[in-house]
PDB file of C-alpha atoms in Angstrom:
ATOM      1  CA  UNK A  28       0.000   0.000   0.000  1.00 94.00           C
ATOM      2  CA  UNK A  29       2.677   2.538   0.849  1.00 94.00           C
ATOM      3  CA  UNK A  30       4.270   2.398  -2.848  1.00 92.00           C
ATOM      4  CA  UNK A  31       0.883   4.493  -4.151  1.00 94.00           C
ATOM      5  CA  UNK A  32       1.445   5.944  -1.720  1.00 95.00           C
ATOM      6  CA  UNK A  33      -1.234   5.604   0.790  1.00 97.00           C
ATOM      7  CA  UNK A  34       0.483   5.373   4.463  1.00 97.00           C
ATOM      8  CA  UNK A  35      -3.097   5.690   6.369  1.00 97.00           C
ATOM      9  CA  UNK A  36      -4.988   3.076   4.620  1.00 96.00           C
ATOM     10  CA  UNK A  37      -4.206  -0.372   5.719  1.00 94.00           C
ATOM     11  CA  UNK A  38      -0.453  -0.184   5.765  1.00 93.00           C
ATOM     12  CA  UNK A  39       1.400  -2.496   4.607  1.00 92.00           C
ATOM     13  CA  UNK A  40      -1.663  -4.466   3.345  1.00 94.00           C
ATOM     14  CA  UNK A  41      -1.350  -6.209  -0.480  1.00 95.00           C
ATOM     15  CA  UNK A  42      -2.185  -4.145  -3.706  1.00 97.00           C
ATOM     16  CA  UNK A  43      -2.782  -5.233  -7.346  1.00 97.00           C
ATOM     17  CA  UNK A  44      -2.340  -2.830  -9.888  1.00 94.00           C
ATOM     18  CA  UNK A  45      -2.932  -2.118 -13.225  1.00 88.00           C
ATOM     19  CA  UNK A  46      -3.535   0.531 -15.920  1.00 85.00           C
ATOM     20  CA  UNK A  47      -4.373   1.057 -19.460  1.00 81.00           C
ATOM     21  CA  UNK A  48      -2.511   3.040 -22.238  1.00 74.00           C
ATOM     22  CA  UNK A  49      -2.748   6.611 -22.954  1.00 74.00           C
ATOM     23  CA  UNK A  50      -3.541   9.851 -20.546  1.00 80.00           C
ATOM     24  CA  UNK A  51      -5.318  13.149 -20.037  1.00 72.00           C
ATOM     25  CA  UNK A  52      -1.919  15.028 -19.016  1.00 77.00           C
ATOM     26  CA  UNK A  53       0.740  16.135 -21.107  1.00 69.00           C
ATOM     27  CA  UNK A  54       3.689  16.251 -18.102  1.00 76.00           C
ATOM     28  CA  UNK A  55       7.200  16.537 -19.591  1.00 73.00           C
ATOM     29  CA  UNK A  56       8.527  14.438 -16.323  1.00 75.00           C
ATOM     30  CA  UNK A  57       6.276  11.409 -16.813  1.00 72.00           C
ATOM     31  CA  UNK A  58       7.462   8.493 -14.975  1.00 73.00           C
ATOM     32  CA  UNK A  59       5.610   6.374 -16.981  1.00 67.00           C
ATOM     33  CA  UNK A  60       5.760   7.639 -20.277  1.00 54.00           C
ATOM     34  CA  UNK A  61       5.751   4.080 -22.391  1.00 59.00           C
ATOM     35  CA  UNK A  62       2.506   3.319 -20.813  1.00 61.00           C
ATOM     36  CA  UNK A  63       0.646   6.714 -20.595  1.00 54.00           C
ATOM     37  CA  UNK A  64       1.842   8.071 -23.654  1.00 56.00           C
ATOM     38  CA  UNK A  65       1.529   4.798 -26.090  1.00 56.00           C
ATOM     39  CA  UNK A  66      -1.540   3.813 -28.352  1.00 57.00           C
ATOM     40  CA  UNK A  67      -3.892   1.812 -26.884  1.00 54.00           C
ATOM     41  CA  UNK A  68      -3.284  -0.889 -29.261  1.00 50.00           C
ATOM     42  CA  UNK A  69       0.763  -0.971 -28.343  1.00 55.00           C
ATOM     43  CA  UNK A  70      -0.414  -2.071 -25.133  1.00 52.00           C
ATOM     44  CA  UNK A  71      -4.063  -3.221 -24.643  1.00 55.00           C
ATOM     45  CA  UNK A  72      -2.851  -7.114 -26.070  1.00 58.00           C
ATOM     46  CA  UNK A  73      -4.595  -9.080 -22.761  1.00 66.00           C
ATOM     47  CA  UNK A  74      -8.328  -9.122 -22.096  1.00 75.00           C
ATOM     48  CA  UNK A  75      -9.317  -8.591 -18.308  1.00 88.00           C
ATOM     49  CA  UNK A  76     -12.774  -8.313 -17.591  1.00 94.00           C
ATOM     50  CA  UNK A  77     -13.919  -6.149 -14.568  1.00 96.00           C
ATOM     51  CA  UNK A  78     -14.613  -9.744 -12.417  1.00 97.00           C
ATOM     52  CA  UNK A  79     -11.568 -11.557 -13.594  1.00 96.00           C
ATOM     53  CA  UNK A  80      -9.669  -8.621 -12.159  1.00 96.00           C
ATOM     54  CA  UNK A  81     -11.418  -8.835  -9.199  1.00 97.00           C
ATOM     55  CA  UNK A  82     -11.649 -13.018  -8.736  1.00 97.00           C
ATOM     56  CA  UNK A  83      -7.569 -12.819  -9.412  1.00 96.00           C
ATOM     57  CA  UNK A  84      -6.961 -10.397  -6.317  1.00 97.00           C
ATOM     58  CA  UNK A  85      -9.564 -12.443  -3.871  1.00 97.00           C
ATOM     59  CA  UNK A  86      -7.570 -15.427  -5.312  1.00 97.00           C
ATOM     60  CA  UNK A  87      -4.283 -14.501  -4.616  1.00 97.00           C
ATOM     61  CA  UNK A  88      -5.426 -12.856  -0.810  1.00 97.00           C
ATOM     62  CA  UNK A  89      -4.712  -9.382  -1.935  1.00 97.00           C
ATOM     63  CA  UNK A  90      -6.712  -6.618   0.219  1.00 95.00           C
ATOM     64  CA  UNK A  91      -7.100  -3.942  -2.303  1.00 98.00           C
ATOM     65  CA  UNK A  92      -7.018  -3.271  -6.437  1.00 98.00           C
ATOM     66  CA  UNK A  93      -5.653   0.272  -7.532  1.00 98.00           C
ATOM     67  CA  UNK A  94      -5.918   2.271 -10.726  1.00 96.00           C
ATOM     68  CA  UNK A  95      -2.685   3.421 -11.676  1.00 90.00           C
ATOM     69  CA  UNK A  96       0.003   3.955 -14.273  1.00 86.00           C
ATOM     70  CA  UNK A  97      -1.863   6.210 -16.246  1.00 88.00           C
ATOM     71  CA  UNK A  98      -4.716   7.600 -15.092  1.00 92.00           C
ATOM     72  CA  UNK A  99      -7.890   5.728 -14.597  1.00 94.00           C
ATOM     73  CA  UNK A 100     -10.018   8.862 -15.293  1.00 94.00           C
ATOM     74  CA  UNK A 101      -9.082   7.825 -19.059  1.00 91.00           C
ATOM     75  CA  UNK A 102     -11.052   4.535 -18.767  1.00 93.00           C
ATOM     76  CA  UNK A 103     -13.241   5.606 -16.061  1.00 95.00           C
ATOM     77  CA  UNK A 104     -16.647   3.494 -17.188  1.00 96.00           C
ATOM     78  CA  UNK A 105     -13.755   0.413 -16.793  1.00 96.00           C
ATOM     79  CA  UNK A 106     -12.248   1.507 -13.556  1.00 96.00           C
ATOM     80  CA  UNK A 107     -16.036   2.230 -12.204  1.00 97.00           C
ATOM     81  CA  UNK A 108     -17.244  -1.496 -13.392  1.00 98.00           C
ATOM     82  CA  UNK A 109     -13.979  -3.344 -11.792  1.00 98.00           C
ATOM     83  CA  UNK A 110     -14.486  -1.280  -8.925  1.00 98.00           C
ATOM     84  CA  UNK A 111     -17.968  -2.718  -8.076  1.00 97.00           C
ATOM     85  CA  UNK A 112     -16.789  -6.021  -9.283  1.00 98.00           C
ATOM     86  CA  UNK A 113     -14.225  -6.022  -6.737  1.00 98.00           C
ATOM     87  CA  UNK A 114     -16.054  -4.295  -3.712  1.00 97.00           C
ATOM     88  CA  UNK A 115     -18.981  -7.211  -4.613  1.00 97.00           C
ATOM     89  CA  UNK A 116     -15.430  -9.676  -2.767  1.00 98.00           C
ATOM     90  CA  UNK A 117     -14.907  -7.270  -0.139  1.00 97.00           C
ATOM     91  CA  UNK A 118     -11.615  -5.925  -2.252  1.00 98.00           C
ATOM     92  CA  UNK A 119     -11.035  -2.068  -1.829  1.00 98.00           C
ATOM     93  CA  UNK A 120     -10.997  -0.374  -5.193  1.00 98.00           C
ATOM     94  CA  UNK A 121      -8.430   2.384  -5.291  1.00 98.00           C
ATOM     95  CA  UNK A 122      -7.596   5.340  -7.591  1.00 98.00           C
ATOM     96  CA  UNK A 123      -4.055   6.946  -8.327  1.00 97.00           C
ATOM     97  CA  UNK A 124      -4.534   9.972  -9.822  1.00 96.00           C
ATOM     98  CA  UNK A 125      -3.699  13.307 -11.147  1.00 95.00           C
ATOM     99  CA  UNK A 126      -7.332  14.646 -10.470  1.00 95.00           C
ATOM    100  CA  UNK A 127      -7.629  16.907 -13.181  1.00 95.00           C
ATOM    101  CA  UNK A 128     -11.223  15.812 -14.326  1.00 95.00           C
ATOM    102  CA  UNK A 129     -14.904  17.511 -14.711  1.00 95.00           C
ATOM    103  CA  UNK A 130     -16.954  18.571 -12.155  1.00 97.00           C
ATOM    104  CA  UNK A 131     -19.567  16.393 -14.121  1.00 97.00           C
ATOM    105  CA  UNK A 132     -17.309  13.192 -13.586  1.00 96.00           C
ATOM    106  CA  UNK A 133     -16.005  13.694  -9.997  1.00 97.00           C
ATOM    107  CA  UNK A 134     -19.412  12.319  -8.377  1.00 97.00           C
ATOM    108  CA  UNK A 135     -19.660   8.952 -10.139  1.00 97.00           C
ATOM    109  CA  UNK A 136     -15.961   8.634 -10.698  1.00 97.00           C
ATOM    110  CA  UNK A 137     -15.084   8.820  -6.733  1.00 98.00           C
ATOM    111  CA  UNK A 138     -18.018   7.441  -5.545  1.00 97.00           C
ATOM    112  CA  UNK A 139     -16.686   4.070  -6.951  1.00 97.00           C
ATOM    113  CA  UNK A 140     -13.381   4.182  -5.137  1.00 98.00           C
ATOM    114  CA  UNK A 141     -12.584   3.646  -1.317  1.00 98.00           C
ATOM    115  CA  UNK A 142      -9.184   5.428  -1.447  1.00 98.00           C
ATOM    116  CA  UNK A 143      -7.135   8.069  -3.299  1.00 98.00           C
ATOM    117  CA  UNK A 144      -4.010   9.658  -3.614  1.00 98.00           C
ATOM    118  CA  UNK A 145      -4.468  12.653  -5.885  1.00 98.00           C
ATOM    119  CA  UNK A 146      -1.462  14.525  -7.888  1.00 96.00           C
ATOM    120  CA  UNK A 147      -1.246  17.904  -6.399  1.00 98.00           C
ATOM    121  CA  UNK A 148       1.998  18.740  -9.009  1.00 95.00           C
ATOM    122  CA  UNK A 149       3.112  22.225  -7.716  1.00 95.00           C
ATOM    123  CA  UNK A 150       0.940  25.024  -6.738  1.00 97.00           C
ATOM    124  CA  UNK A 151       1.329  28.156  -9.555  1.00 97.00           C
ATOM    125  CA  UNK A 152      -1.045  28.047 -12.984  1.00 97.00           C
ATOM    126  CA  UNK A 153       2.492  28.550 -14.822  1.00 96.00           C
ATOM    127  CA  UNK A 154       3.671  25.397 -13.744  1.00 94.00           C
ATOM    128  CA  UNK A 155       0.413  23.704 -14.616  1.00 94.00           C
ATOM    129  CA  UNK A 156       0.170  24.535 -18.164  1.00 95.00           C
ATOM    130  CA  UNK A 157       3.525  24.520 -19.285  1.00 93.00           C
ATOM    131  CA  UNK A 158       4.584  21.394 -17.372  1.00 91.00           C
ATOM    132  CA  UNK A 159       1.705  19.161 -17.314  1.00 91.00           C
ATOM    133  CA  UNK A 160      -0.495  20.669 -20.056  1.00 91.00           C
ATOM    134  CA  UNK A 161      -3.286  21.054 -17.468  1.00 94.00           C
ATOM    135  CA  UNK A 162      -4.875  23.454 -15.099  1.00 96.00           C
ATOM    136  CA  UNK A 163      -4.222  24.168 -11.466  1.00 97.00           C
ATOM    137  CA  UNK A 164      -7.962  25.298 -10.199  1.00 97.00           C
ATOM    138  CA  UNK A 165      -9.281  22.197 -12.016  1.00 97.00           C
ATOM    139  CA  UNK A 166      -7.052  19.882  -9.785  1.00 97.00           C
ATOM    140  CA  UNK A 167      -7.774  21.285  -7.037  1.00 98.00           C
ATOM    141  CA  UNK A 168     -11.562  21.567  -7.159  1.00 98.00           C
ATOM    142  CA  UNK A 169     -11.063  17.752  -7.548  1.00 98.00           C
ATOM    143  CA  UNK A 170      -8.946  17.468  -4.111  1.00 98.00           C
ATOM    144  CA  UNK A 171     -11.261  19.297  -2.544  1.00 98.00           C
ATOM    145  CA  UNK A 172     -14.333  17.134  -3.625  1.00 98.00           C
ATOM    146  CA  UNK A 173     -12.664  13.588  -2.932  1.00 98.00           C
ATOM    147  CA  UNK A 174     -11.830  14.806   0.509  1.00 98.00           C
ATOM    148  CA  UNK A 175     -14.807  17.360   1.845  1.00 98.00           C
ATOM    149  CA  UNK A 176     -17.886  15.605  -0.756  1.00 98.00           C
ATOM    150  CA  UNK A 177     -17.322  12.371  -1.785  1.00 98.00           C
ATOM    151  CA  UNK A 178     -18.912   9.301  -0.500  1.00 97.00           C
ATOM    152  CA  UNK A 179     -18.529   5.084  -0.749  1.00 94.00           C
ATOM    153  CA  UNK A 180     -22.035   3.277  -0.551  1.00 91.00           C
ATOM    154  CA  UNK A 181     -21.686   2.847   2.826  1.00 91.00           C
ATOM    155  CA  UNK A 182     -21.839   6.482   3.079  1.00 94.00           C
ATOM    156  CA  UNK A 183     -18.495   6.698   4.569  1.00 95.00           C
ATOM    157  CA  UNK A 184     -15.558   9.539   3.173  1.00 97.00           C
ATOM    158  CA  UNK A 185     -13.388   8.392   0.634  1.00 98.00           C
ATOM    159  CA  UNK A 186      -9.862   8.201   2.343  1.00 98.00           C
ATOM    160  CA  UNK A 187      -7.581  10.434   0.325  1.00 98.00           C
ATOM    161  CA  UNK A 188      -4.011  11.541   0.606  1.00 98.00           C
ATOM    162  CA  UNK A 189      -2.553  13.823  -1.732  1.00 98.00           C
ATOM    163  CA  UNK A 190       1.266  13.492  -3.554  1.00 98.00           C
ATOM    164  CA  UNK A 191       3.891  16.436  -4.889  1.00 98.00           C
ATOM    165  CA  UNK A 192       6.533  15.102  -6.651  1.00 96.00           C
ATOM    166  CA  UNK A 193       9.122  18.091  -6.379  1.00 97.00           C
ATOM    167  CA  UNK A 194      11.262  19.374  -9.440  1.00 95.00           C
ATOM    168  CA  UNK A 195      14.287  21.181  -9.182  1.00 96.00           C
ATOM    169  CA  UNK A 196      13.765  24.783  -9.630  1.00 95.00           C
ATOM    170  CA  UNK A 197      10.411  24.194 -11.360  1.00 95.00           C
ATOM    171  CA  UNK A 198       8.233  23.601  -7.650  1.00 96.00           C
ATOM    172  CA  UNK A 199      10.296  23.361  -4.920  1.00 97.00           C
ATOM    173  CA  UNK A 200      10.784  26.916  -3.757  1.00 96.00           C
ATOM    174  CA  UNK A 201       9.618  28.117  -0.230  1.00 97.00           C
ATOM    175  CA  UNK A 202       6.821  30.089  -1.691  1.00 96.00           C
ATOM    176  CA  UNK A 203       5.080  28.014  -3.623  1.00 96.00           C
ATOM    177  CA  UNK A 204       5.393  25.417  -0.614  1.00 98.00           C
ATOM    178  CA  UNK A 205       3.796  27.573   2.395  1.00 98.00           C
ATOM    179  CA  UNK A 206       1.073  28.380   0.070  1.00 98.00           C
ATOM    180  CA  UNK A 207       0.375  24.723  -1.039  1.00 98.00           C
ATOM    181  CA  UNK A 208       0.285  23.305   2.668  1.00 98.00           C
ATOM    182  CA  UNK A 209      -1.463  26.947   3.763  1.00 98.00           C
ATOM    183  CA  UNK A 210      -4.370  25.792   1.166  1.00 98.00           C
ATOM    184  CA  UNK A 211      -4.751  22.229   1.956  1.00 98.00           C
ATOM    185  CA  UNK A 212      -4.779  22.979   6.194  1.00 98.00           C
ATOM    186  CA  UNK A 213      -7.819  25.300   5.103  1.00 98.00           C
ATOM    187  CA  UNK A 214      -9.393  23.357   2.706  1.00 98.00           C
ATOM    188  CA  UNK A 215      -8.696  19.934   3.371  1.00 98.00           C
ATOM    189  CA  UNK A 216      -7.701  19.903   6.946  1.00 98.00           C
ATOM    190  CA  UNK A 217      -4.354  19.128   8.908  1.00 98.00           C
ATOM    191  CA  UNK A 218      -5.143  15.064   8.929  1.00 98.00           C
ATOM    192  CA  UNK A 219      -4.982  14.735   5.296  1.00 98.00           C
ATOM    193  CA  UNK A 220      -1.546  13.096   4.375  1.00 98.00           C
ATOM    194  CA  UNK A 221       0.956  14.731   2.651  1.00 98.00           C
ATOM    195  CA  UNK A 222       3.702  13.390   0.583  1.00 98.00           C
ATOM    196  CA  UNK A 223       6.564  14.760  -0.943  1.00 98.00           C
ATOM    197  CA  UNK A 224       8.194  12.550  -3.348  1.00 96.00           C
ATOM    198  CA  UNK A 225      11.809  12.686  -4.921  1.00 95.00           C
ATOM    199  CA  UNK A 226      11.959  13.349  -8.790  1.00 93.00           C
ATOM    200  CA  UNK A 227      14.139  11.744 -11.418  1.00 88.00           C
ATOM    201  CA  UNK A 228      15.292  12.524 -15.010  1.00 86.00           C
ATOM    202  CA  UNK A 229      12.675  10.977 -16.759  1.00 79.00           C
ATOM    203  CA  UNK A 230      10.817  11.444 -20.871  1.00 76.00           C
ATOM    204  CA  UNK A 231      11.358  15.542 -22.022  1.00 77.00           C
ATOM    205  CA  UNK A 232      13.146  16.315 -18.437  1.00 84.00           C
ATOM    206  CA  UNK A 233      16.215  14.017 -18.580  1.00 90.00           C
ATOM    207  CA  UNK A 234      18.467  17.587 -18.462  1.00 90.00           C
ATOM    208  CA  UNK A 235      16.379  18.264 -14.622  1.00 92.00           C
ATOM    209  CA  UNK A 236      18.924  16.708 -11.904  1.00 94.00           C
ATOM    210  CA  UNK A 237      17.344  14.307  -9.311  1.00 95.00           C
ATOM    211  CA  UNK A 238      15.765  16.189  -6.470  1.00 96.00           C
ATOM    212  CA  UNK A 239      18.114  16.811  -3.595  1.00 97.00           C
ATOM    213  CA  UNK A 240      17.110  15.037  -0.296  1.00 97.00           C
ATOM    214  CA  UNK A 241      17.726  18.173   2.066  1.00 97.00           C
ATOM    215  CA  UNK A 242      14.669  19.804  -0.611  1.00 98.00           C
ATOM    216  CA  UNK A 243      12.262  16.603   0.577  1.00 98.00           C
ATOM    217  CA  UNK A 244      13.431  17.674   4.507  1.00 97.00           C
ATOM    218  CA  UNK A 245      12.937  21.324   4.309  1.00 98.00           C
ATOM    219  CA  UNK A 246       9.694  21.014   2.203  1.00 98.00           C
ATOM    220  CA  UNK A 247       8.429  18.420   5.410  1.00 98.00           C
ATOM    221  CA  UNK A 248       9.651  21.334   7.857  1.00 98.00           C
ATOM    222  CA  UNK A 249       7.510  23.649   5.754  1.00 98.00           C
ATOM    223  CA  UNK A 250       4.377  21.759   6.230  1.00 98.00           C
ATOM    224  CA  UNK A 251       4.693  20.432   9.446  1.00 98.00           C
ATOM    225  CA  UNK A 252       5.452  24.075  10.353  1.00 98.00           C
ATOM    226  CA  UNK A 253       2.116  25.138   8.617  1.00 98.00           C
ATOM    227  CA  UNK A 254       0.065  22.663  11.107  1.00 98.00           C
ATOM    228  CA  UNK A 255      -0.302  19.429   8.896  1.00 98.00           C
ATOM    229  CA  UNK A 256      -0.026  16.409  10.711  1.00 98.00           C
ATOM    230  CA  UNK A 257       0.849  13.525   8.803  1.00 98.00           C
ATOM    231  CA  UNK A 258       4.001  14.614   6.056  1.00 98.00           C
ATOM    232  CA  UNK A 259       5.942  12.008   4.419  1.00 98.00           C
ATOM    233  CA  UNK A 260       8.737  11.722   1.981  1.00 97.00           C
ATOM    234  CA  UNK A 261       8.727   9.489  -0.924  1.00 92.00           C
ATOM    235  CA  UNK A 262      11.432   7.743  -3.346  1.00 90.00           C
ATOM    236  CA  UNK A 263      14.345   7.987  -0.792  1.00 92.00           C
ATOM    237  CA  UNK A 264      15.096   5.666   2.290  1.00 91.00           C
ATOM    238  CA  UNK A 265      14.445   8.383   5.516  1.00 95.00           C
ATOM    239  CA  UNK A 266      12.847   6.818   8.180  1.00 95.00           C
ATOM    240  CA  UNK A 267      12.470   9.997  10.007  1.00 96.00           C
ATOM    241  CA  UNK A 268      10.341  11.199   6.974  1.00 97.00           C
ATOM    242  CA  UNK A 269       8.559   7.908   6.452  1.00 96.00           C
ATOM    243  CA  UNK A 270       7.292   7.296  10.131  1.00 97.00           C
ATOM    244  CA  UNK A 271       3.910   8.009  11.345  1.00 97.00           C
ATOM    245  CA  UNK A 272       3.979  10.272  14.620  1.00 98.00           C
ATOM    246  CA  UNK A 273       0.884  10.914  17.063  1.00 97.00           C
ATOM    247  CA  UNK A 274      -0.071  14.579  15.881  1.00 98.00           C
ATOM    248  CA  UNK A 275      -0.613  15.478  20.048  1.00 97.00           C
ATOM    249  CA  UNK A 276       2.582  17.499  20.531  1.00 95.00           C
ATOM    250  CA  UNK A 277       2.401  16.508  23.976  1.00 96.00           C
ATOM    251  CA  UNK A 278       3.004  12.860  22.717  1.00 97.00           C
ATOM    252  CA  UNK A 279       4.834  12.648  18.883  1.00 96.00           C
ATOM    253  CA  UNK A 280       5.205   8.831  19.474  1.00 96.00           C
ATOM    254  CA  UNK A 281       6.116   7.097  16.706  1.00 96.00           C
ATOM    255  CA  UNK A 282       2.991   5.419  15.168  1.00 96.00           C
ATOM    256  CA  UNK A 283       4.336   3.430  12.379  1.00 96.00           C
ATOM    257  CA  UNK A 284       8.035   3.073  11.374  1.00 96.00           C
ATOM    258  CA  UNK A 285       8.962   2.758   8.063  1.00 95.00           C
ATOM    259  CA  UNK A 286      11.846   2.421   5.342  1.00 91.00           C
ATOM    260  CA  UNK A 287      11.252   3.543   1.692  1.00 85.00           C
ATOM    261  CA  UNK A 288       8.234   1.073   1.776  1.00 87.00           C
ATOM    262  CA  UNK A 289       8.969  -1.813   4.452  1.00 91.00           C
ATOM    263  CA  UNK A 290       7.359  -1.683   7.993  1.00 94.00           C
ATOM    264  CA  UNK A 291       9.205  -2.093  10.419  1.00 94.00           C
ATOM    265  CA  UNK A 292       7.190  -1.786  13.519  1.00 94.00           C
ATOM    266  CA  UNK A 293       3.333  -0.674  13.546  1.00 93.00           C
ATOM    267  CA  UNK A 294       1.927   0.285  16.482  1.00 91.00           C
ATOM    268  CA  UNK A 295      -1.544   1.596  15.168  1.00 90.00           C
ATOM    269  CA  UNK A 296      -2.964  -2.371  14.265  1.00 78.00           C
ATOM    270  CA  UNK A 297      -6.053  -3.991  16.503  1.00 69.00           C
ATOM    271  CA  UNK A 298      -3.102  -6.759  17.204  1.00 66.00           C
ATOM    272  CA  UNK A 299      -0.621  -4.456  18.240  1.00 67.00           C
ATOM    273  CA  UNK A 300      -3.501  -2.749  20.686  1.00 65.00           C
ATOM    274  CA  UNK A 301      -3.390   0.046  18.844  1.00 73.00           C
ATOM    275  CA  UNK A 302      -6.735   0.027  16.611  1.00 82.00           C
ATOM    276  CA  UNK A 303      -6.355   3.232  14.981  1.00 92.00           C
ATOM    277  CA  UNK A 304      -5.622   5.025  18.366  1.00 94.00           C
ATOM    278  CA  UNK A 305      -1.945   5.814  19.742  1.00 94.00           C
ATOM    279  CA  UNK A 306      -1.412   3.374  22.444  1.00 92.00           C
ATOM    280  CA  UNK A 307       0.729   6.261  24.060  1.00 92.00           C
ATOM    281  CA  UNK A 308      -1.662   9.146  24.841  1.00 93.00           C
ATOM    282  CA  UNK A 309      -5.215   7.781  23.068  1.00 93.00           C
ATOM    283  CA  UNK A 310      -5.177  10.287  20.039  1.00 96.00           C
ATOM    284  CA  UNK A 311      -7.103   8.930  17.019  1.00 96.00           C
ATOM    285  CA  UNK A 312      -4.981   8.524  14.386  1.00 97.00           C
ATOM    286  CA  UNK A 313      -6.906   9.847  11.394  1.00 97.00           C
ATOM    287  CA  UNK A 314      -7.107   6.797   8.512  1.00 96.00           C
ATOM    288  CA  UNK A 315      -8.212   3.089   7.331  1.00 94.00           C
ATOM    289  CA  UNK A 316      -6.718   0.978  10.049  1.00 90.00           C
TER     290      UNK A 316
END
């Protein structure tokens, strides 16, 4: 689960992924160019029907199926249908995405899906449209829905946490940072996670450098320092930056320790007597446990 990456939705729990061909973004650092930017008939060769999908993952004991790759809102009727298919086997349907989608689409679309983590790619309309071909207001009407609107069946939120991948002088500065975290503490609240993930050359940016860790650290300073309480960093090993920590400053235990993507002790689980709740000080610990 954590290499979507969703740290507060059953961590550490199994995944199967999968994805299409082709994409709704144009971004000039996509990490997975040969599948998002190829024609669907380069890559579409094997037939999987919505309830094989779904029978393979009950089949195999995996916990949840996610959307990713490219982005499922360009086979969204598919992505809806396997969705159902899978939550008809108790399987959590999950979307990766870059969330730039219609109003008209967001209900249906995320009503389908138990989890999220939603592309928030920098924070300036420049950026947007001559990086990723998109716009920045569209995105984040879509963050804000998933989080503050959208609903599973069961009525309950869909559990979203939201991913910047930061570029070397293109979205890393302190400026566009504060006001990134400053907008989702007042729109989205301070228990949303955050993660900031490491870049690398990749498609029309192989002239970019990689991003430096001490950017990940001070951009995690920035947003812990703007009240958010769950920040992470992603696509390095820091297990300061990949633990969970009780939010009560009286407490900061840590919650769940990671590495890159391995566990290596989890306090929060009904076994470990945690149950969603910090077996320190009682805080609930906002997520799936």
């Amino acid at each position: 689960m954590e290499k979507k990456p969703l740290n507060h939705f059953h961590p550490g729990s199994s995944v199967l992924s999968f994805g299409t061909a082709g994409c709704n973004s144009g971004c000039r650092f996509c990490q997975n160019f040969d599948i998002a930017k190829a024609r669907s008939i380069d890559k579409l060769s094997v037939g999987a029907s919505p309830e094989k999908i779904a029978q393979v993952a009950a089949s195999r004991g995996i916990d949840s199926v996610a959307f990713t790759y490219n982005d499922p809102i360009v086979f969204a009727e598919y992505a809806i249908d396997t969705a159902q298919a899978c939550r008809a086997l108790g399987i959590h349907p999950i979307a990766v995405t870059a969330g730039y989608m219609s109003a008209e689409a967001r209900p249906d679309f995320y009503a389908a899906m138990d989890a999220a983590n939603i592309d928030l790619k920098g924070f300036t309309e420049d950026f947007y449209w001559k990086v990723t071909g998109t716009h920045l207001a569209d995105v984040l009407a879509t963050i804000d829905y998933a989080v503050n609107e959208a609903r599973t069946p069961e009525g309950e939120h869909v559990w979203v946490e939201v991913t910047t991948l930061l570029i070397p002088g293109l979205n890393d500065d302190d400026a566009q940072l504060h006001a990134e975290c400053t907008w989702i503490g007042e729109h989205l609240g301070p228990d949303v996670p955050l993660h900031f993930s490491a870049f690398h050359p990749s498609y029309r940016m192989m002239d970019v450098p990689p991003t430096p860790h001490e950017t990940l650290t001070r951009a995690r300073a920035i947003a812990l320092a703007e009240g958010l309480h769950y920040v992470y960093v992603g696509n390095v090993h820091d297990r300061e930056g990949d633990t969970t920590y009780c939010p009560n400053p009286q407490c900061h235990a840590k919650l769940i320790e990671r590495d890159w993507y391995r566990i290596i002790a989890d306090r929060l689980s009904a076994s470990s007597g945690g149950n969603g709740h910090c077996p320190q000080c009682g805080t609930a610990i906002a997520g799936r446990w």
